[in-house]
Every structure is written in C-alpha cells, then in structure tokens.
Amino acid sequence: MNHKRCRLLNQQSFTLIELLVVVAIIAVLVAILLPALSAAREQARRAQCQANLQQLGVLWALYWNDHHDYIPTMAIWWNWGGAEGPAGQFWPLEGVLPLRQRAMYYINDGEHQWATRKEQFICPADNKDGIAWSLSTPTWWHLGTSYANNPWLCRTAGTPEPKIPMTVSAIAEPSRLLFLGDTTIFTTMHYPDWHPFATWHDATGSYGNNILFFDGHVAYVAVLGYGLQQSEMFWY
C-alpha cells in the first residue's frame, strides 16, 4: 500500500527541471509584456497631456476673445519662482502666469472660486526633471504647471513703444506656429547645452514633447539632435 502511494505521489509531482521550465516561461512572458505595458502607459500619459494642452488652448482663446483679439504678453523684466532674472531673455513659463487666476475663473463656470483640481496644468509624464532657473528645481514646484507658452509669440521686449501685443489676426500660418507645450521643449530647442534631451515623453527613447499649435491641433513632436526641424514649424 505504501509503495503504491509513493508511486502515485511521484506521478503527480513536478520534477525540478519541470519547475525551472515553468519559471523560465513566466520570465519570458514578463519580459515580453512589460515593454508593452510601459508603452501603453506612456500612450495614456501622452493622450492626457494632449487633452490638457487643448483645454489650456481654449482658455487662451477665451482670454483674447475678451481682450479684443490681443494675445497675452510677457514683459522685458520677468521673474521665475520669485527670483528676478536678466533683461532681454525670455523664459517660456512667464506668459502662463497671468492666466492662472483667469483660468480658474473659466474652469469654475464664471464663479470666482479656486478649483481644487489642477491636473490641467500638470503633464502626467512630468518626471520632475530639474530645468528651472538653477537647473535643479522642478518647474512645477515654483509655478504649478508643466507647460509653457511660446515666448516669442507673447514677447514685448525688443519691440518699440508702446509695446502693443500681437493680435490673433496677425498670425500668418497658425497650423505651423508653436503655441503651448511641455516646458522641456523650449530648453531643448534654445538651450541644448543644458538639457539636450530633457523630455518627459521618452519612454521609448524617441525624445519628444507634445505641442499645441496655434490653430488648435496637438501633435507629438520628436526632438532631432539639438533642436526641432525649423522647416516644419515656426516660433513667430
């Protein structure tokens, strides 16, 4: 009886080799599935980021509809996170700041109340990379947003008095004009020595950022080398 029971148990149990084969198969499946899951998560983050940019674009449109077609401007002197910077340089986030309070007004359907949810201002792929003034502090820490406007579109520095802002009707090719985007796209373009590939949407190594163009469409723009393809888009 005992002999038969042992033989039955041996027939029902796994050998060490069989267990190793099962473990190896599971490891292979995990190795195959993890990149796919990572890519799917990145696609979801990219889609949410693009939706955020479109919402912010609507807010800007509401602004210039209320201000006789004028686009919000940046001054020649600006500050970033409360620290004054040198004149004549244009950091892209400054143009977003004057809209924060007005944006909350529109988000709350005209009620002057601060919204409790601010996801519209945060890119879900923002990896807290340090690209602020000191290159060590995340931009959203000071400014509460991952996004930036086109500084040349909103500039007043270098223009003659009375420094009249640009109007929407003055935009010649809105489908090619960069409007809003992930903050890193601007430092990548204009300051390559700092962060040549400082992008947030780079899970697949493609190195790029989401850009809202002035006509309202959003596109994922890959960064090639040390800058964007100038022939395909304009800063002003």
CSV table of C-alpha atoms in Angstrom, one decimal:
chain,number,residue,atom,x,y,z
A,1,MET,CA,0.0,0.0,0.0
A,2,ASN,CA,2.7,2.5,0.9
A,3,HIS,CA,4.7,1.6,-2.2
A,4,LYS,CA,1.6,2.3,-4.4
A,5,ARG,CA,1.0,5.6,-2.6
A,6,CYS,CA,4.6,6.8,-3.1
A,7,ARG,CA,4.4,5.9,-6.8
A,8,LEU,CA,1.2,7.9,-7.1
A,9,LEU,CA,2.7,10.9,-5.4
A,10,ASN,CA,5.7,10.8,-7.7
A,11,GLN,CA,3.5,10.7,-10.8
A,12,GLN,CA,1.5,13.8,-9.6
A,13,SER,CA,4.5,15.9,-8.5
A,14,PHE,CA,6.8,18.2,-10.7
A,15,THR,CA,10.4,17.5,-11.2
A,16,LEU,CA,13.0,20.2,-10.6
A,17,ILE,CA,13.6,20.6,-14.3
A,18,GLU,CA,9.8,21.0,-15.0
A,19,LEU,CA,9.7,23.7,-12.3
A,20,LEU,CA,12.6,25.5,-13.9
A,21,VAL,CA,11.0,25.3,-17.3
A,22,VAL,CA,7.8,26.9,-15.9
A,23,VAL,CA,9.7,29.7,-14.2
A,24,ALA,CA,11.7,30.4,-17.4
A,25,ILE,CA,8.4,30.6,-19.4
A,26,ILE,CA,6.9,33.0,-16.9
A,27,ALA,CA,10.1,35.1,-17.1
A,28,VAL,CA,9.9,35.3,-20.9
A,29,LEU,CA,6.3,36.3,-20.8
A,30,VAL,CA,7.0,39.0,-18.3
A,31,ALA,CA,9.9,40.3,-20.4
A,32,ILE,CA,7.6,40.4,-23.4
A,33,LEU,CA,4.6,42.1,-21.6
A,34,LEU,CA,6.5,44.7,-19.5
A,35,PRO,CA,7.6,46.8,-22.5
A,36,ALA,CA,4.1,46.6,-24.0
A,37,LEU,CA,2.6,47.7,-20.7
A,38,SER,CA,5.1,50.5,-20.4
A,39,ALA,CA,4.3,51.7,-23.9
A,40,ALA,CA,0.6,51.6,-23.1
A,41,ARG,CA,1.1,53.7,-20.0
A,42,GLU,CA,3.1,56.2,-22.0
A,43,GLN,CA,0.4,56.4,-24.7
A,44,ALA,CA,-2.2,57.1,-22.0
A,45,ARG,CA,0.0,59.8,-20.4
A,46,ARG,CA,0.6,61.4,-23.8
A,47,ALA,CA,-3.1,61.4,-24.6
A,48,GLN,CA,-3.9,63.1,-21.2
A,49,CYS,CA,-1.1,65.6,-21.8
A,50,GLN,CA,-2.6,66.5,-25.2
A,51,ALA,CA,-6.0,66.9,-23.7
A,52,ASN,CA,-4.6,69.2,-21.1
A,53,LEU,CA,-2.9,71.3,-23.8
A,54,GLN,CA,-6.2,71.6,-25.7
A,55,GLN,CA,-8.0,72.8,-22.6
A,56,LEU,CA,-5.3,75.4,-21.9
A,57,GLY,CA,-5.6,76.5,-25.6
A,58,VAL,CA,-9.3,77.1,-25.0
A,59,LEU,CA,-8.5,79.2,-22.0
A,60,TRP,CA,-6.2,81.4,-24.0
A,61,ALA,CA,-8.8,81.7,-26.7
A,62,LEU,CA,-11.3,82.9,-24.1
A,63,TYR,CA,-8.8,85.4,-23.0
A,64,TRP,CA,-8.2,87.1,-26.3
A,65,ASN,CA,-11.9,86.9,-27.1
A,66,ASP,CA,-12.4,89.1,-24.0
A,67,HIS,CA,-9.5,91.4,-24.9
A,68,HIS,CA,-10.1,92.5,-28.5
A,69,ASP,CA,-8.0,89.8,-30.2
A,70,TYR,CA,-4.9,90.6,-28.2
A,71,ILE,CA,-2.5,87.8,-27.1
A,72,PRO,CA,-1.2,87.9,-23.5
A,73,THR,CA,2.3,89.3,-23.3
A,74,MET,CA,5.5,89.0,-21.3
A,75,ALA,CA,7.5,92.0,-20.1
A,76,ILE,CA,11.2,92.6,-20.7
A,77,TRP,CA,11.9,92.0,-17.0
A,78,TRP,CA,10.4,88.9,-15.5
A,79,ASN,CA,10.9,86.7,-12.5
A,80,TRP,CA,10.8,83.0,-12.2
A,81,GLY,CA,9.7,81.5,-8.9
A,82,GLY,CA,10.1,84.9,-7.2
A,83,ALA,CA,13.7,85.4,-8.4
A,84,GLU,CA,14.4,88.2,-10.8
A,85,GLY,CA,16.3,87.3,-14.0
A,86,PRO,CA,18.3,89.4,-16.5
A,87,ALA,CA,16.5,91.5,-19.1
A,88,GLY,CA,16.2,90.6,-22.7
A,89,GLN,CA,15.9,86.8,-22.1
A,90,PHE,CA,12.6,85.0,-22.4
A,91,TRP,CA,11.7,82.1,-20.3
A,92,PRO,CA,8.6,80.4,-21.6
A,93,LEU,CA,6.7,79.9,-18.4
A,94,GLU,CA,6.2,83.5,-17.6
A,95,GLY,CA,3.4,84.0,-20.1
A,96,VAL,CA,1.3,81.3,-18.4
A,97,LEU,CA,1.3,83.0,-15.0
A,98,PRO,CA,-1.0,85.9,-15.7
A,99,LEU,CA,-3.6,83.4,-16.9
A,100,ARG,CA,-3.7,81.3,-13.8
A,101,GLN,CA,-6.3,83.2,-11.9
A,102,ARG,CA,-8.4,83.9,-15.0
A,103,ALA,CA,-8.1,80.2,-16.0
A,104,MET,CA,-9.6,79.2,-12.7
A,105,TYR,CA,-12.4,81.7,-13.3
A,106,TYR,CA,-13.3,80.0,-16.6
A,107,ILE,CA,-12.9,76.5,-15.2
A,108,ASN,CA,-15.4,77.2,-12.5
A,109,ASP,CA,-18.0,78.5,-15.0
A,110,GLY,CA,-17.6,82.1,-14.1
A,111,GLU,CA,-17.6,81.6,-10.3
A,112,HIS,CA,-14.6,83.3,-8.6
A,113,GLN,CA,-13.5,80.2,-6.8
A,114,TRP,CA,-10.3,78.3,-7.0
A,115,ALA,CA,-10.6,74.9,-8.5
A,116,THR,CA,-9.5,72.1,-6.2
A,117,ARG,CA,-8.2,70.0,-9.1
A,118,LYS,CA,-5.3,71.4,-11.1
A,119,GLU,CA,-4.4,68.4,-13.3
A,120,GLN,CA,-5.0,70.6,-16.3
A,121,PHE,CA,-1.7,72.3,-15.5
A,122,ILE,CA,0.4,69.2,-14.9
A,123,CYS,CA,1.7,66.8,-17.5
A,124,PRO,CA,1.2,63.2,-16.3
A,125,ALA,CA,4.6,62.3,-17.7
A,126,ASP,CA,6.3,65.2,-15.8
A,127,ASN,CA,9.2,63.3,-14.2
A,128,LYS,CA,10.2,66.3,-12.0
A,129,ASP,CA,13.3,66.9,-14.1
A,130,GLY,CA,15.2,69.9,-12.9
A,131,ILE,CA,15.1,72.5,-15.6
A,132,ALA,CA,14.2,75.6,-13.7
A,133,TRP,CA,16.4,78.6,-13.1
A,134,SER,CA,19.0,76.7,-11.2
A,135,LEU,CA,18.6,73.5,-13.3
A,136,SER,CA,17.9,71.7,-10.0
A,137,THR,CA,14.3,72.6,-9.1
A,138,PRO,CA,11.3,71.2,-10.9
A,139,THR,CA,9.4,73.9,-12.8
A,140,TRP,CA,6.0,72.9,-11.4
A,141,TRP,CA,7.4,73.3,-7.8
A,142,HIS,CA,7.6,77.1,-8.3
A,143,LEU,CA,4.9,77.7,-10.9
A,144,GLY,CA,2.4,74.9,-10.5
A,145,THR,CA,2.5,73.9,-14.2
A,146,SER,CA,4.4,71.6,-16.5
A,147,TYR,CA,3.5,73.6,-19.6
A,148,ALA,CA,4.9,76.7,-21.3
A,149,ASN,CA,3.8,79.2,-23.9
A,150,ASN,CA,5.8,80.3,-26.9
A,151,PRO,CA,7.9,83.2,-25.5
A,152,TRP,CA,8.4,84.8,-28.9
A,153,LEU,CA,4.7,84.9,-29.6
A,154,CYS,CA,4.0,86.8,-26.3
A,155,ARG,CA,7.1,89.0,-26.1
A,156,THR,CA,7.2,92.7,-25.7
A,157,ALA,CA,10.9,93.1,-25.2
A,158,GLY,CA,12.8,94.4,-28.2
A,159,THR,CA,9.6,96.0,-29.6
A,160,PRO,CA,9.1,99.7,-29.8
A,161,GLU,CA,6.9,101.7,-27.5
A,162,PRO,CA,4.0,101.5,-26.7
A,163,LYS,CA,4.8,97.7,-27.0
A,164,ILE,CA,1.4,96.7,-28.4
A,165,PRO,CA,0.7,93.0,-28.1
A,166,MET,CA,0.4,90.8,-31.1
A,167,THR,CA,-3.1,90.0,-32.3
A,168,VAL,CA,-4.6,86.7,-33.4
A,169,SER,CA,-5.4,88.0,-36.8
A,170,ALA,CA,-1.6,88.8,-37.3
A,171,ILE,CA,-0.7,85.1,-37.3
A,172,ALA,CA,0.0,84.1,-40.9
A,173,GLU,CA,0.3,80.3,-40.6
A,174,PRO,CA,-1.5,79.2,-37.4
A,175,SER,CA,-1.1,75.5,-38.2
A,176,ARG,CA,2.7,75.8,-38.1
A,177,LEU,CA,3.1,78.2,-35.2
A,178,LEU,CA,4.1,76.7,-31.9
A,179,PHE,CA,1.7,77.9,-29.2
A,180,LEU,CA,1.9,75.8,-26.0
A,181,GLY,CA,3.8,72.7,-25.0
A,182,ASP,CA,5.7,70.7,-22.4
A,183,THR,CA,8.2,73.0,-20.7
A,184,THR,CA,11.2,70.9,-21.8
A,185,ILE,CA,10.6,71.5,-25.5
A,186,PHE,CA,11.8,75.1,-25.1
A,187,THR,CA,15.0,74.4,-23.2
A,188,THR,CA,15.7,71.6,-25.5
A,189,MET,CA,15.4,73.9,-28.5
A,190,HIS,CA,17.1,77.0,-27.3
A,191,TYR,CA,19.5,75.8,-24.6
A,192,PRO,CA,20.8,72.4,-25.9
A,193,ASP,CA,24.0,72.6,-23.8
A,194,TRP,CA,21.8,72.4,-20.7
A,195,HIS,CA,19.5,69.5,-21.4
A,196,PRO,CA,19.8,68.3,-25.0
A,197,PHE,CA,17.2,65.6,-24.4
A,198,ALA,CA,15.3,66.9,-21.4
A,199,THR,CA,11.9,65.5,-22.5
A,200,TRP,CA,9.2,63.8,-20.5
A,201,HIS,CA,7.6,61.6,-23.1
A,202,ASP,CA,10.6,59.5,-23.9
A,203,ALA,CA,9.6,56.1,-22.6
A,204,THR,CA,10.6,54.5,-26.0
A,205,GLY,CA,13.7,56.7,-26.4
A,206,SER,CA,12.0,58.8,-29.1
A,207,TYR,CA,12.7,62.0,-27.2
A,208,GLY,CA,9.9,64.4,-27.9
A,209,ASN,CA,7.1,66.6,-26.4
A,210,ASN,CA,3.5,67.4,-27.1
A,211,ILE,CA,2.9,70.7,-28.8
A,212,LEU,CA,-0.3,72.7,-29.2
A,213,PHE,CA,-0.2,74.7,-32.4
A,214,PHE,CA,-2.0,78.0,-32.8
A,215,ASP,CA,-4.8,76.5,-35.0
A,216,GLY,CA,-5.8,74.2,-32.1
A,217,HIS,CA,-4.3,70.9,-33.1
A,218,VAL,CA,-1.9,69.0,-30.9
A,219,ALA,CA,1.0,66.9,-32.2
A,220,TYR,CA,3.8,64.9,-30.7
A,221,VAL,CA,7.0,66.5,-31.9
A,222,ALA,CA,10.2,64.5,-31.8
A,223,VAL,CA,13.4,66.3,-31.0
A,224,LEU,CA,16.1,65.7,-33.6
A,225,GLY,CA,19.6,66.2,-32.5
A,226,TYR,CA,19.9,69.5,-30.8
A,227,GLY,CA,16.7,71.1,-32.0
A,228,LEU,CA,13.4,71.0,-33.8
A,229,GLN,CA,13.1,70.9,-37.6
A,230,GLN,CA,12.7,74.6,-38.3
A,231,SER,CA,11.3,74.0,-41.7
A,232,GLU,CA,8.2,72.4,-40.2
A,233,MET,CA,7.2,74.9,-37.6
A,234,PHE,CA,7.6,78.5,-36.5
A,235,TRP,CA,8.2,80.3,-33.3
A,236,TYR,CA,6.9,83.6,-34.6
